[in-house]
Tab-separated table of C-alpha atoms and ligand atoms in Angstrom:
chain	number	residue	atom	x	y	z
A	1	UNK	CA	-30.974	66.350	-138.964
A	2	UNK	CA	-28.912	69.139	-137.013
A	3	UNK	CA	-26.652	67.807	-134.048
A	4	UNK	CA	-28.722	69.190	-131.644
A	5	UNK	CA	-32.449	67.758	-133.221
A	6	UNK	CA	-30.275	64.081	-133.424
A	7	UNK	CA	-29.268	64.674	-130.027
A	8	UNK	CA	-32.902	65.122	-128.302
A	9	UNK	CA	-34.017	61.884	-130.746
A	10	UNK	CA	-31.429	59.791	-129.194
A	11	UNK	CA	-32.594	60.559	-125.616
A	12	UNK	CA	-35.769	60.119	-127.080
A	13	UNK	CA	-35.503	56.807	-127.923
A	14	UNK	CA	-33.557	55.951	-124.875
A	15	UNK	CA	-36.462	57.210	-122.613
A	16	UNK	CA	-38.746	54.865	-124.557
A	17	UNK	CA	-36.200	51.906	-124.952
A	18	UNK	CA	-38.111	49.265	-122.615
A	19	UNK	CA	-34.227	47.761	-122.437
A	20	UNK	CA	-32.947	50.495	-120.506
A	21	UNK	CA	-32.240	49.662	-116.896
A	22	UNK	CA	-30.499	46.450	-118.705
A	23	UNK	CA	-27.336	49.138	-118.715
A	24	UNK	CA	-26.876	49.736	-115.338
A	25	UNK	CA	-26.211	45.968	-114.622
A	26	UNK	CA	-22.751	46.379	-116.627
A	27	UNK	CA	-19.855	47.449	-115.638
A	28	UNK	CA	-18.870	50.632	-118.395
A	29	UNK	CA	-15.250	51.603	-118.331
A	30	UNK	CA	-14.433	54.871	-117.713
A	31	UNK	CA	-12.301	57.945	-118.698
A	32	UNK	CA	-9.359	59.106	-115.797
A	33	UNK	CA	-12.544	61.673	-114.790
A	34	UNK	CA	-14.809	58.922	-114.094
A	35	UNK	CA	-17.286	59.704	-117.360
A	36	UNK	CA	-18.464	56.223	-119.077
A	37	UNK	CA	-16.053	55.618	-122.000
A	38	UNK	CA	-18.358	55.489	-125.511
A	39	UNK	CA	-18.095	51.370	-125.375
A	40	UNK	CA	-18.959	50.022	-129.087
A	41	UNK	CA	-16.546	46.949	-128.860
A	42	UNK	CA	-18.665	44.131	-127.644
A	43	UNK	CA	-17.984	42.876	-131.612
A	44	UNK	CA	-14.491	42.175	-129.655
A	45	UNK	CA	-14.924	42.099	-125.693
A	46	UNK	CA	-18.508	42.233	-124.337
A	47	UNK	CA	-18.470	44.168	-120.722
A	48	UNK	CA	-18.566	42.546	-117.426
A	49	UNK	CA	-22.017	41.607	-116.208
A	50	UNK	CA	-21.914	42.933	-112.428
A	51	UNK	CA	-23.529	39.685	-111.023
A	52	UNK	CA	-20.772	37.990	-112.505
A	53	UNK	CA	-18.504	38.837	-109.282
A	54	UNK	CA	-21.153	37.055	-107.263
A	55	UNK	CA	-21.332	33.952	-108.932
A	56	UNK	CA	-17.594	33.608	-109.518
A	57	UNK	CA	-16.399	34.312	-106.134
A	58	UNK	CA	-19.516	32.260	-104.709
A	59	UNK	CA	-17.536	29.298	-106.554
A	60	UNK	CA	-14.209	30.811	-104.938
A	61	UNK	CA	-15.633	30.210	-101.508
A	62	UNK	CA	-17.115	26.550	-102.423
A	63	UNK	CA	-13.440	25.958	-103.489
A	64	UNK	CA	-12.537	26.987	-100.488
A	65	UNK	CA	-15.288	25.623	-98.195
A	66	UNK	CA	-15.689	22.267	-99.831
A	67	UNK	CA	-12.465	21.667	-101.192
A	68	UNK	CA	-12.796	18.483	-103.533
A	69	UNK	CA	-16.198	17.835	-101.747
A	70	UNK	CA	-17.662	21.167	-104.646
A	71	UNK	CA	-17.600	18.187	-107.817
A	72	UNK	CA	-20.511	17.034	-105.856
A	73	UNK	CA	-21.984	19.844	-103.196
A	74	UNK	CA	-21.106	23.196	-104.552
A	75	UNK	CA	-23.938	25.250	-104.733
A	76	UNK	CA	-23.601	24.714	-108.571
A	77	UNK	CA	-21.974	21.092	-108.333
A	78	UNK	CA	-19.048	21.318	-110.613
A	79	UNK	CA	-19.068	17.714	-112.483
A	80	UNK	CA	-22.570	18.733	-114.497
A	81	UNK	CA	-21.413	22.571	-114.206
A	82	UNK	CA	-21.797	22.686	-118.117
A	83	UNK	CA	-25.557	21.792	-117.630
A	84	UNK	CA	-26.122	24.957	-116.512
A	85	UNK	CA	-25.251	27.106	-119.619
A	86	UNK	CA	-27.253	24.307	-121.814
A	87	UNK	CA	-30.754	25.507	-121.843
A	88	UNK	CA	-29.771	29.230	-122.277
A	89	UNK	CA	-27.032	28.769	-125.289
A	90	UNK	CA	-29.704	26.290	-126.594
A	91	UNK	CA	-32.098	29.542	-126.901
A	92	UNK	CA	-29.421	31.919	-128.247
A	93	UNK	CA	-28.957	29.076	-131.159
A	94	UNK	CA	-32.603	28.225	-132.013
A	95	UNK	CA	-31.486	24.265	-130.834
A	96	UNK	CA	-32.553	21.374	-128.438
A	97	UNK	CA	-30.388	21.771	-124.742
A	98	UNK	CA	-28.805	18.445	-125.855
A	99	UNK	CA	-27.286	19.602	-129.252
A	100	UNK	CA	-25.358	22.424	-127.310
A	101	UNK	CA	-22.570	22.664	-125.066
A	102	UNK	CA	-20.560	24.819	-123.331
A	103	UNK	CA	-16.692	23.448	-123.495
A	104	UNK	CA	-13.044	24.590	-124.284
A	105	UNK	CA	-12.627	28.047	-126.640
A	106	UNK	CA	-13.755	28.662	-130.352
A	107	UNK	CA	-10.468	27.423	-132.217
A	108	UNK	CA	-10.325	23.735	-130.290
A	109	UNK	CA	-13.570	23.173	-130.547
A	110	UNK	CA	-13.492	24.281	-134.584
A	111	UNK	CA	-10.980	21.330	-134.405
A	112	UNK	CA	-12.732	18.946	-132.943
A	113	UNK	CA	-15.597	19.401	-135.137
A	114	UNK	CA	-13.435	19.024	-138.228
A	115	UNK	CA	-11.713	16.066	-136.889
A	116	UNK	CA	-15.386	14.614	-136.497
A	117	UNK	CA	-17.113	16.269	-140.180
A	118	UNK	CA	-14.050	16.501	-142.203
A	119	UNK	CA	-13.899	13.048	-144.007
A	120	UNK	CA	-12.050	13.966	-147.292
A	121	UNK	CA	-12.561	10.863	-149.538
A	122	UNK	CA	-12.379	9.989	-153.440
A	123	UNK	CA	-12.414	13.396	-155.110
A	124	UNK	CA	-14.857	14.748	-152.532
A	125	UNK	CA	-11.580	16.522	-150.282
A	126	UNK	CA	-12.091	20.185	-150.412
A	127	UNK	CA	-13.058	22.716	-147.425
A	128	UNK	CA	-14.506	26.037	-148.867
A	129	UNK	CA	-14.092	29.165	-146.595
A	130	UNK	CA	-14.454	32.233	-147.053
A	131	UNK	CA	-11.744	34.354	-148.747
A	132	UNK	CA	-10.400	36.602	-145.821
A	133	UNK	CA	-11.518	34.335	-143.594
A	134	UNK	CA	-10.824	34.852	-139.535
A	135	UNK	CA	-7.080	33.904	-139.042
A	136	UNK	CA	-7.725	31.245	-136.707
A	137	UNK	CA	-10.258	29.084	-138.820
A	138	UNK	CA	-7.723	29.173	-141.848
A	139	UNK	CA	-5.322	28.155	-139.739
A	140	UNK	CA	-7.025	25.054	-138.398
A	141	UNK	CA	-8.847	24.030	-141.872
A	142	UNK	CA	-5.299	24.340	-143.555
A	143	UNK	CA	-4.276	22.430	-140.682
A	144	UNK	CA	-6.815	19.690	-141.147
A	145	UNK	CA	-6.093	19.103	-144.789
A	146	UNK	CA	-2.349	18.932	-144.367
A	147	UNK	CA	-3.052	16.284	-141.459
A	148	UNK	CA	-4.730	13.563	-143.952
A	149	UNK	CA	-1.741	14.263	-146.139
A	150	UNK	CA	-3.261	16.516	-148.750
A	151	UNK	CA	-1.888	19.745	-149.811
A	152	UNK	CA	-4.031	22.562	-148.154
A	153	UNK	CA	-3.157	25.195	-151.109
A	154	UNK	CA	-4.812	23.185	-153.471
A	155	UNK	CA	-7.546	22.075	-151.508
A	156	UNK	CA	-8.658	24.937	-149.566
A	157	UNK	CA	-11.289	26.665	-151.530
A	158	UNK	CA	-11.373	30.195	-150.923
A	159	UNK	CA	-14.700	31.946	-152.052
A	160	UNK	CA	-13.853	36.214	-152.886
A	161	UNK	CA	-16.935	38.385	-152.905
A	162	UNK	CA	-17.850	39.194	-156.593
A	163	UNK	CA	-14.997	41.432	-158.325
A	164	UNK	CA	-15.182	45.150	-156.857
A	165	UNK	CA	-17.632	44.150	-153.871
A	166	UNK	CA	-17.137	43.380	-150.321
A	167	UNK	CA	-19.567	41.525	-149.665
A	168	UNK	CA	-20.826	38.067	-150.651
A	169	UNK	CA	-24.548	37.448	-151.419
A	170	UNK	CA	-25.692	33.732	-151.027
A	171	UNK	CA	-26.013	33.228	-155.157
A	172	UNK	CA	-22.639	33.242	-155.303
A	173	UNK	CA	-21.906	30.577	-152.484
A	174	UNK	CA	-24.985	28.410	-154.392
A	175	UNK	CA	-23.426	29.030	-157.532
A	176	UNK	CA	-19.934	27.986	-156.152
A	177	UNK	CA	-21.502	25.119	-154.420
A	178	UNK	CA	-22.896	23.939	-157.853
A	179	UNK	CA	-19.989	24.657	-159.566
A	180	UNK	CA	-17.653	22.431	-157.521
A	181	UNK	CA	-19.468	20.318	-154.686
A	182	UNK	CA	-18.861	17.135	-156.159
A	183	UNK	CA	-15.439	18.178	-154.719
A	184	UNK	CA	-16.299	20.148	-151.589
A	185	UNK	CA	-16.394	17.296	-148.454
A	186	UNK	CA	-16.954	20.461	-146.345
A	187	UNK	CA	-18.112	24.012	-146.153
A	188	UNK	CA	-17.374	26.491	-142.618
A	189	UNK	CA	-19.130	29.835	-143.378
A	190	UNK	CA	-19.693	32.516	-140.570
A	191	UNK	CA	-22.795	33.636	-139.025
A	192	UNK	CA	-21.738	37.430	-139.437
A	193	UNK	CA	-18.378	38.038	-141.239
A	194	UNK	CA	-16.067	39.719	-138.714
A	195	UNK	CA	-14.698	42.178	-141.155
A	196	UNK	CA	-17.426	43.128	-143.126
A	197	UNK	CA	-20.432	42.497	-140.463
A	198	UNK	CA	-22.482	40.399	-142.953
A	199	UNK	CA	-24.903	38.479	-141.739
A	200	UNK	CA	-25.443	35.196	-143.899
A	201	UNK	CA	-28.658	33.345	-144.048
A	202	UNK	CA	-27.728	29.909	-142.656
A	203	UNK	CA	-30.445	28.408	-143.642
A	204	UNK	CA	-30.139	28.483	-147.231
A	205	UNK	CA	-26.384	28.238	-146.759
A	206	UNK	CA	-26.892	24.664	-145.065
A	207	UNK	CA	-29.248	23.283	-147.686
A	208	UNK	CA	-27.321	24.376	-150.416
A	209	UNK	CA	-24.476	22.396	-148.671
A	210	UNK	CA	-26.678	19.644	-148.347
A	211	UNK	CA	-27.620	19.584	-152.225
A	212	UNK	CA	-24.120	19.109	-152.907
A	213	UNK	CA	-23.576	16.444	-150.488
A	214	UNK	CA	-21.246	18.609	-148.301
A	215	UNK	CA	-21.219	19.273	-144.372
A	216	UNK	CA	-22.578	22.796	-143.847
A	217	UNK	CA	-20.493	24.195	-140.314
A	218	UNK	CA	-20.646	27.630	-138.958
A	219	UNK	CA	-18.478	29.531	-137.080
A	220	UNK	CA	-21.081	32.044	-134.541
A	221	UNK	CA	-17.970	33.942	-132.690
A	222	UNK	CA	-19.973	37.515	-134.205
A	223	UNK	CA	-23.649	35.686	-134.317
A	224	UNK	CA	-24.171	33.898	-131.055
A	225	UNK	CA	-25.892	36.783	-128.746
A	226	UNK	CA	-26.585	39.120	-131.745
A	227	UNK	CA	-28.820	38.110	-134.299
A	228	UNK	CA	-31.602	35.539	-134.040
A	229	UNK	CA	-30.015	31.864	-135.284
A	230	UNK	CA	-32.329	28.891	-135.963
A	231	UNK	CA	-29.385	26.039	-135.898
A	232	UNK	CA	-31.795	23.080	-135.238
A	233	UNK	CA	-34.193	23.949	-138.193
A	234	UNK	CA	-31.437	25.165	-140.227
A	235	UNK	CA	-30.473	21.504	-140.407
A	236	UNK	CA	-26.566	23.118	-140.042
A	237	UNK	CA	-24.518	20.300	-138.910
A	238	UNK	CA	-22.122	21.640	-136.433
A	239	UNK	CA	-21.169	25.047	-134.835
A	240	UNK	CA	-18.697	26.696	-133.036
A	241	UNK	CA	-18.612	29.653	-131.318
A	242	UNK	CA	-16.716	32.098	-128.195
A	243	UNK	CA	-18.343	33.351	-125.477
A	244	UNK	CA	-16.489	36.545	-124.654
A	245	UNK	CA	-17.658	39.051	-127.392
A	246	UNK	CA	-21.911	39.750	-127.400
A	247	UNK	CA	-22.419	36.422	-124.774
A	248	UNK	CA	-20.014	39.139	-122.166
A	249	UNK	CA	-18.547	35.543	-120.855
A	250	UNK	CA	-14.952	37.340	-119.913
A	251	UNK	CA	-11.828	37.464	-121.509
A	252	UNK	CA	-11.101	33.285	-122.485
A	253	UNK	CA	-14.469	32.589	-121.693
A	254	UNK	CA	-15.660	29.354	-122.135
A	255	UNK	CA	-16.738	28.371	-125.784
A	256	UNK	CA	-19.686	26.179	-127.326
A	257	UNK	CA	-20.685	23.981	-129.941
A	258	UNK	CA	-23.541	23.046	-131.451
A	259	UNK	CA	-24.161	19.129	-133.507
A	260	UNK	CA	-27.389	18.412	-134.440
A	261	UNK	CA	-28.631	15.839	-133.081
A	262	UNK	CA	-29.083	13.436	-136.120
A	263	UNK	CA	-25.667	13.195	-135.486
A	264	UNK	CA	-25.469	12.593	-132.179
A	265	UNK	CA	-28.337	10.141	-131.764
A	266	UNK	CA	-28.268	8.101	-135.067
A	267	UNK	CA	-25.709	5.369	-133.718
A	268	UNK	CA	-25.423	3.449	-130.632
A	269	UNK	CA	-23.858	5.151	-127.649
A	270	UNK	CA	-20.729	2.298	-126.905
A	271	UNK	CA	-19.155	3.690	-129.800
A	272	UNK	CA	-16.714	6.636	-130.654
A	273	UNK	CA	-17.977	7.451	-133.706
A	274	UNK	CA	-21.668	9.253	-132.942
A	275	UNK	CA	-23.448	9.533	-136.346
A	276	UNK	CA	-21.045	11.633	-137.463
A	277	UNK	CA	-19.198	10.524	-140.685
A	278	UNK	CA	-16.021	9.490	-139.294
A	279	UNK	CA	-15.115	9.294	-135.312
A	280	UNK	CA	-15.086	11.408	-132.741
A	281	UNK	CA	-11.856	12.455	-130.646
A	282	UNK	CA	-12.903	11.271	-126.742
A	283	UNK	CA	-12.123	12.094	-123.202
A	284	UNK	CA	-13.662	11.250	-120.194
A	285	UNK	CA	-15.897	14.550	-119.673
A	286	UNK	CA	-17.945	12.793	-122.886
A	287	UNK	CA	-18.543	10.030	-120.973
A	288	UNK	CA	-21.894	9.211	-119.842
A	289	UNK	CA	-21.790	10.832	-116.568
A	290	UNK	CA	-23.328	7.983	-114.813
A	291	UNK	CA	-20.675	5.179	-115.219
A	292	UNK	CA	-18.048	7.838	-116.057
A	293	UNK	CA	-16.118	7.322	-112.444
A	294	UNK	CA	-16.246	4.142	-113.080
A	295	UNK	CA	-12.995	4.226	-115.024
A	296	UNK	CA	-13.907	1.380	-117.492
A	297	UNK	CA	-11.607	1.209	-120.743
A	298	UNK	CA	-14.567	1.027	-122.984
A	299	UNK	CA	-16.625	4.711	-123.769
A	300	UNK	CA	-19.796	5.045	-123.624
A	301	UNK	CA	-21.044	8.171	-124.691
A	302	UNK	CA	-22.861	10.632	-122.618
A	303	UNK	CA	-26.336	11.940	-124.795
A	304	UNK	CA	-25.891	15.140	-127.439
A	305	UNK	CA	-23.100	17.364	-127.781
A	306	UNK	CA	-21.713	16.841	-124.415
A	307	UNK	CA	-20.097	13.515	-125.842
A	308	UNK	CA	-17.939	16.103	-127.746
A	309	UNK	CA	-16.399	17.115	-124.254
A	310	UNK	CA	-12.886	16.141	-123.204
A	311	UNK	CA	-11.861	17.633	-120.129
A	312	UNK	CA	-13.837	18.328	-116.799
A	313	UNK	CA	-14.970	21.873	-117.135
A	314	UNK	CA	-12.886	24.994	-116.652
A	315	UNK	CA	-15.217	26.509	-113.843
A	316	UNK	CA	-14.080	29.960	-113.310
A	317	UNK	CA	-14.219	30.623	-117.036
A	318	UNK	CA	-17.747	29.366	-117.172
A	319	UNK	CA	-18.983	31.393	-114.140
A	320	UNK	CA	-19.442	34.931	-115.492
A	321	UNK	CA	-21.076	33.402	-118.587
A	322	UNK	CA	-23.858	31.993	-116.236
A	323	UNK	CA	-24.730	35.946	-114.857
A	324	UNK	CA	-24.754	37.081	-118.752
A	325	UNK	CA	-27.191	34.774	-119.972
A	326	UNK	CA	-29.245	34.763	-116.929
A	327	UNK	CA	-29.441	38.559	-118.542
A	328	UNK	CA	-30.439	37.329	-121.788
A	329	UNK	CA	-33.118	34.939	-120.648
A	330	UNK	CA	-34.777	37.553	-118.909
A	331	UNK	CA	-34.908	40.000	-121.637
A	332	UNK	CA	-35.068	37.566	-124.341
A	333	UNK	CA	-33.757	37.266	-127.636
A	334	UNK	CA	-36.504	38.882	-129.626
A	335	UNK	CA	-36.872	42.042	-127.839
A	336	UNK	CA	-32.784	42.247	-127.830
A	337	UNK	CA	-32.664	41.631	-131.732
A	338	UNK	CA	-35.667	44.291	-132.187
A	339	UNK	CA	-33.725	47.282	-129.963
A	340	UNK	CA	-30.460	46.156	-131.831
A	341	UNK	CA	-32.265	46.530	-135.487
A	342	UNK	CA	-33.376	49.986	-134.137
A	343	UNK	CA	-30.147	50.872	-132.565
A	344	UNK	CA	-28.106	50.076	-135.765
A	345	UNK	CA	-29.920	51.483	-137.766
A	346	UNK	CA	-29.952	54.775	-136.208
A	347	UNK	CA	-26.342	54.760	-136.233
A	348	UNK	CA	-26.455	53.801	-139.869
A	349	UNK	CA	-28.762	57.028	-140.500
A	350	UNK	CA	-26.242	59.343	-138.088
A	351	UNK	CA	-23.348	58.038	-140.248
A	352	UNK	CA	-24.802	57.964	-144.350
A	353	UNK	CA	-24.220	62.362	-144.575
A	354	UNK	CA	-20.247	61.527	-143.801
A	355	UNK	CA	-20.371	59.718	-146.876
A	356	UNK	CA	-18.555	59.468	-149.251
A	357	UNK	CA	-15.466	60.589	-146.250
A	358	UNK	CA	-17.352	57.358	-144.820
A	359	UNK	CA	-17.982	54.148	-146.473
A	360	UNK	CA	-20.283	51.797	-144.584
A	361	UNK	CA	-19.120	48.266	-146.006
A	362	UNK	CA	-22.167	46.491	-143.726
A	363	UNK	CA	-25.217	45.905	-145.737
A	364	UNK	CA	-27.718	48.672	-145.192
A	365	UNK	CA	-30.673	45.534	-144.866
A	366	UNK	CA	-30.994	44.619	-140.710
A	367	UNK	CA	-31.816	41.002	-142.236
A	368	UNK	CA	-28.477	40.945	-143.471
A	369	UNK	CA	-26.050	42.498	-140.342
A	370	UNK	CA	-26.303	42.423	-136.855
A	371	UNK	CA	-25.469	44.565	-134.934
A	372	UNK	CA	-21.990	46.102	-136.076
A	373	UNK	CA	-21.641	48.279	-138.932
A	374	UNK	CA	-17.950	48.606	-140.294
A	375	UNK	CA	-16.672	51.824	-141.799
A	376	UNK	CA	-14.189	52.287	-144.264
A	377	UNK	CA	-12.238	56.126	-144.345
A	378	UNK	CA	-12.064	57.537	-147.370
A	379	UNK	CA	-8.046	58.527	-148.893
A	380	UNK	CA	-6.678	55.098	-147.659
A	381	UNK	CA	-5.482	53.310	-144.536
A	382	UNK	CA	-3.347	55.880	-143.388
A	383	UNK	CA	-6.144	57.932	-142.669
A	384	UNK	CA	-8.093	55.608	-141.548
A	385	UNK	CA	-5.930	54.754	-138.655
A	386	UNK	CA	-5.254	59.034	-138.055
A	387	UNK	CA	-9.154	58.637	-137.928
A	388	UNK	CA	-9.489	55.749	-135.132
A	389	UNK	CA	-6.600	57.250	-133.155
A	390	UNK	CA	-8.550	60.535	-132.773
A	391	UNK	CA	-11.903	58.032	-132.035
A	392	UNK	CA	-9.781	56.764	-129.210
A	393	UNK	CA	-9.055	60.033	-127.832
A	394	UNK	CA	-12.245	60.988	-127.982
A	395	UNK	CA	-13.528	57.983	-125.593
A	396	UNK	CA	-14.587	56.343	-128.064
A	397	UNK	CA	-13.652	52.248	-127.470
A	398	UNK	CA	-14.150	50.478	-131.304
A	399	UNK	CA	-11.336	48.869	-133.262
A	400	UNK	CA	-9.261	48.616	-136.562
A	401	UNK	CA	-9.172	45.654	-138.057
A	402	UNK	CA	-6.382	45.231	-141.292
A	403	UNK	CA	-6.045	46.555	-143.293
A	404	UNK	CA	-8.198	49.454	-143.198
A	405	UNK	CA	-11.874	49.149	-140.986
A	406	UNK	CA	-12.994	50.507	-138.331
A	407	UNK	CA	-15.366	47.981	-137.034
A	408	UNK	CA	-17.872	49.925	-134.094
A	409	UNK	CA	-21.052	48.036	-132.657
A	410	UNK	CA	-24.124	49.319	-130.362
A	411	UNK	CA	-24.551	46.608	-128.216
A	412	UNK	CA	-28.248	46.533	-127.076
A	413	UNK	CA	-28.185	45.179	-123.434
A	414	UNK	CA	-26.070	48.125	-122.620
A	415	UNK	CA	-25.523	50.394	-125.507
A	416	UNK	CA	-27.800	54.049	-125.742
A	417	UNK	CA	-29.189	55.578	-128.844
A	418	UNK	CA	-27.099	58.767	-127.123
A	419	UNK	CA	-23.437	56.465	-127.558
A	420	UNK	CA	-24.770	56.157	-131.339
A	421	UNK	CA	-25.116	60.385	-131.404
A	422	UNK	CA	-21.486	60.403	-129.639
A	423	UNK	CA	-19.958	58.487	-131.797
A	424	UNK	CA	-21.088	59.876	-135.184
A	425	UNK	CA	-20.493	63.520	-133.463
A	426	UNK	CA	-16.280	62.090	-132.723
A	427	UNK	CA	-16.134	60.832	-136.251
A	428	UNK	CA	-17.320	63.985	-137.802
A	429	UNK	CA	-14.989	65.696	-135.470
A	430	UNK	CA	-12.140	63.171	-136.420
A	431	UNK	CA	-12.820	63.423	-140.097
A	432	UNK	CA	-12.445	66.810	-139.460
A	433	UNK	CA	-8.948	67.288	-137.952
A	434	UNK	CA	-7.618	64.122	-139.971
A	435	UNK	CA	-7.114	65.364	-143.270
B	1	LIG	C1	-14.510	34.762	-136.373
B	1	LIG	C2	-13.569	34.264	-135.319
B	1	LIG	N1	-13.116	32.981	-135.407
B	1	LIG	C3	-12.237	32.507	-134.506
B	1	LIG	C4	-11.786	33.276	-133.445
B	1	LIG	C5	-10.785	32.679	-132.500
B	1	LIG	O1	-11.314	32.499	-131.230
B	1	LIG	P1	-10.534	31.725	-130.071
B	1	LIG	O2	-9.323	32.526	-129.718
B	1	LIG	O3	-11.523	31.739	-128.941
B	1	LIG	O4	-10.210	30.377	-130.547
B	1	LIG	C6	-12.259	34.583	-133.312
B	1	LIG	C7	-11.794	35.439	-132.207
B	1	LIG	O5	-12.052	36.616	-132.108
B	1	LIG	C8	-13.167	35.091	-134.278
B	1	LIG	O6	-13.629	36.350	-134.225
């Protein structure tokens, strides 16, 4: 397709995108001449909902209004403020409103989910990960294992894609899983890889955790908000995710969790232990909310995955989260998913003649990404980076992530088929003067 043809498709498909006013009700950053930057970055920082000013300094003037009288008579009352992210997160995750909750940031809640799942015991004391994994969940499984007193290189099981691939199809996690379960107490997979933008089925994942009598956890921080998820018939056990990259929560947003609720609901409530396999680290926030003020030593455990909360709830993080999914409730998860399929994969069809200068590491299948495809430059990482820098220059907001991939994702509440045409027309331009 010449530029120009690919051009007039793109506004094509934005005059027919039934999504399209959804864009105006962001806020798009902008070059020093006022033009809307080419935003592909929600993968990292989704953009700032414009009702979110509303709602967050509506809570400012409660604070200020009400003073401590806002627990109870804020407009939103703040003591059951997490309540009103439930039944919206419980959409975006395919689970019941009481198996989801809105509470601290991805990495503590990761903890407290492993302090809860992670019950090493006999010769059933592994975690398996992903090799590569994200940073922060290495560092808090490692963590985990060195805390009962085992030695976290020997017990961390790191699964590598099959020799010369990137990517790592499911047989090879079943396989693994068959291989050693009988040693695996636990396994935390992601949703979507964040380097590679593989999207795993969880599904199969789960029960071929469950086969193996291991705990199948996932970590959603590139899932939640943009591809479909099914936690609750997935049978997945737990879930963790953030709320500031596709749910546009705000930098520190508040983060989530998700435990089924055979765990939550198989034991009586006095008790700190849930269903889960071992206990459960309390606070009063996970207190039934009824008796809570009451003060009493002994806990009794509010209903779900609220009994997972410590603290009373951060409220200006939470705020802007409330105006995002307000956004997706309206438009809906299925109609986001279906433009986001289309989007991608236009992008994917802009990008394929730049190969082989381009590599597109993201599986070309839309069952198996969501919504981010990530790009690997030809003649090393050197280049690469010569190549982003230029990207930047350009307008173009995506990022580099070690140690050589340019990671770039059309965001469908307020990404355009025409940002998909701009960016392939600033990488062939960057390829260009990049040698
Ligand atoms: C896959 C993944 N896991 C964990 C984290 C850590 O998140 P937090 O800083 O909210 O704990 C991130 C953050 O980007 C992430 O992408």
């Amino acid at each position: 397709m010449s530029v120009e043809l690919a051009l007039s498709a793109a506004q094509a498909r934005d005059a027919a995108d039934p999504l399209r006013a959804l864009r105006a009700r962001f806020a798009l950053p902008r070059d020093e001449r006022g033009a809307p930057l080419v935003y592909l970055c929600g993968h990292s920082l989704g953009l700032l909902p414009l009702a979110a000013r509303d709602i967050v300094n509506a809570e400012l003037d409660d604070w200020a209004r009400l003073g401590v009288y806002g627990h109870e008579h804020a407009r939103r009352p703040w003591v059951p403020y997490h309540e009103n992210l439930s039944a919206p997160l419980a959409m975006l995750t395919g689970a019941q409103p009481s198996e989801v909750v809105a509470m601290n940031s991805l990495t503590v809640n990761l903890h407290l989910m492993l302090a809860s799942f992670y019950r090493p015991s006999g010769a059933r004391t592994r975690i398996l990960i992903e090799a590569g994994a994200f940073s922060s969940d290495r560092h808090a499984v490692a963590s985990h294992i060195a805390w009962r007193d085992l030695d976290p290189e020997s017990t961390l099981l790191e699964l590598a894609p099959p020799a010369g691939q990137d990517l790592v199809p499911e047989e090879t996690l079943e396989a693994c899983l068959a291989e050693h379960g009988a040693q695996i107490a636990l396994v935390l997979w992601p949703g979507v890889q964040f380097r590679t933008g593989q999207a795993f089925d969880l599904a199969r994942i789960a029960r071929a955790a469950h086969a193996s009598g291991c705990i199948a956890g996932f970590d959603l921080a590139h899932s939640i908000g943009n591809t479909s998820l099914e936690l609750h018939a997935a049978q997945a056990d737990f879930a963790v995710w953030c709320s500031y990259k596709y749910l546009n929560g705000g930098p520190g947003a508040i983060g989530g969790c998700f435990i089924h609720q055979r765990h939550s609901e198989a034991q009586p409530r006095a008790s700190h232990s849930g269903g889960v396999p071992g206990a459960r680290l309390a606070g009063w926030w996970g207190h039934e909310e009824r008796t809570r003020f009451l003060m009493e030593p002994q806990f009794h455990a509010a209903s779900g995955a609220a009994a997972w909360q410590l603290s009373n709830p951060p409220i200006l993080a939470a705020a802007p989260l409330i105006a995002s999914l307000a956004i997706f409730s309206e438009a809906g998860m299925t109609a986001l998913r279906e433009k986001s399929v289309a989007l991608t994969d236009f992008l994917d069809e802009l990008l394929r003649p730049l190969e082989p200068a381009v590599r597109i590491l993201t599986p070309r299948d839309s069952a198996r990404r969501g919504c981010q495809l990530s790009l690997r430059i030809a003649a090393g990482a050197a280049r690469g980076k010569r190549v982003f820098d230029a990207l930047a220059a350009r307008g173009v907001v995506c990022d580099w992530r070690s140690p050589d991939i340019i990671r770039v994702a059309p965001v469908p509440l307020y990404n355009r088929f025409e940002d998909a045409w701009r960016f392939s027309r600033a990488l062939t331009e960057a390829l260009r003067e990049s040698p």
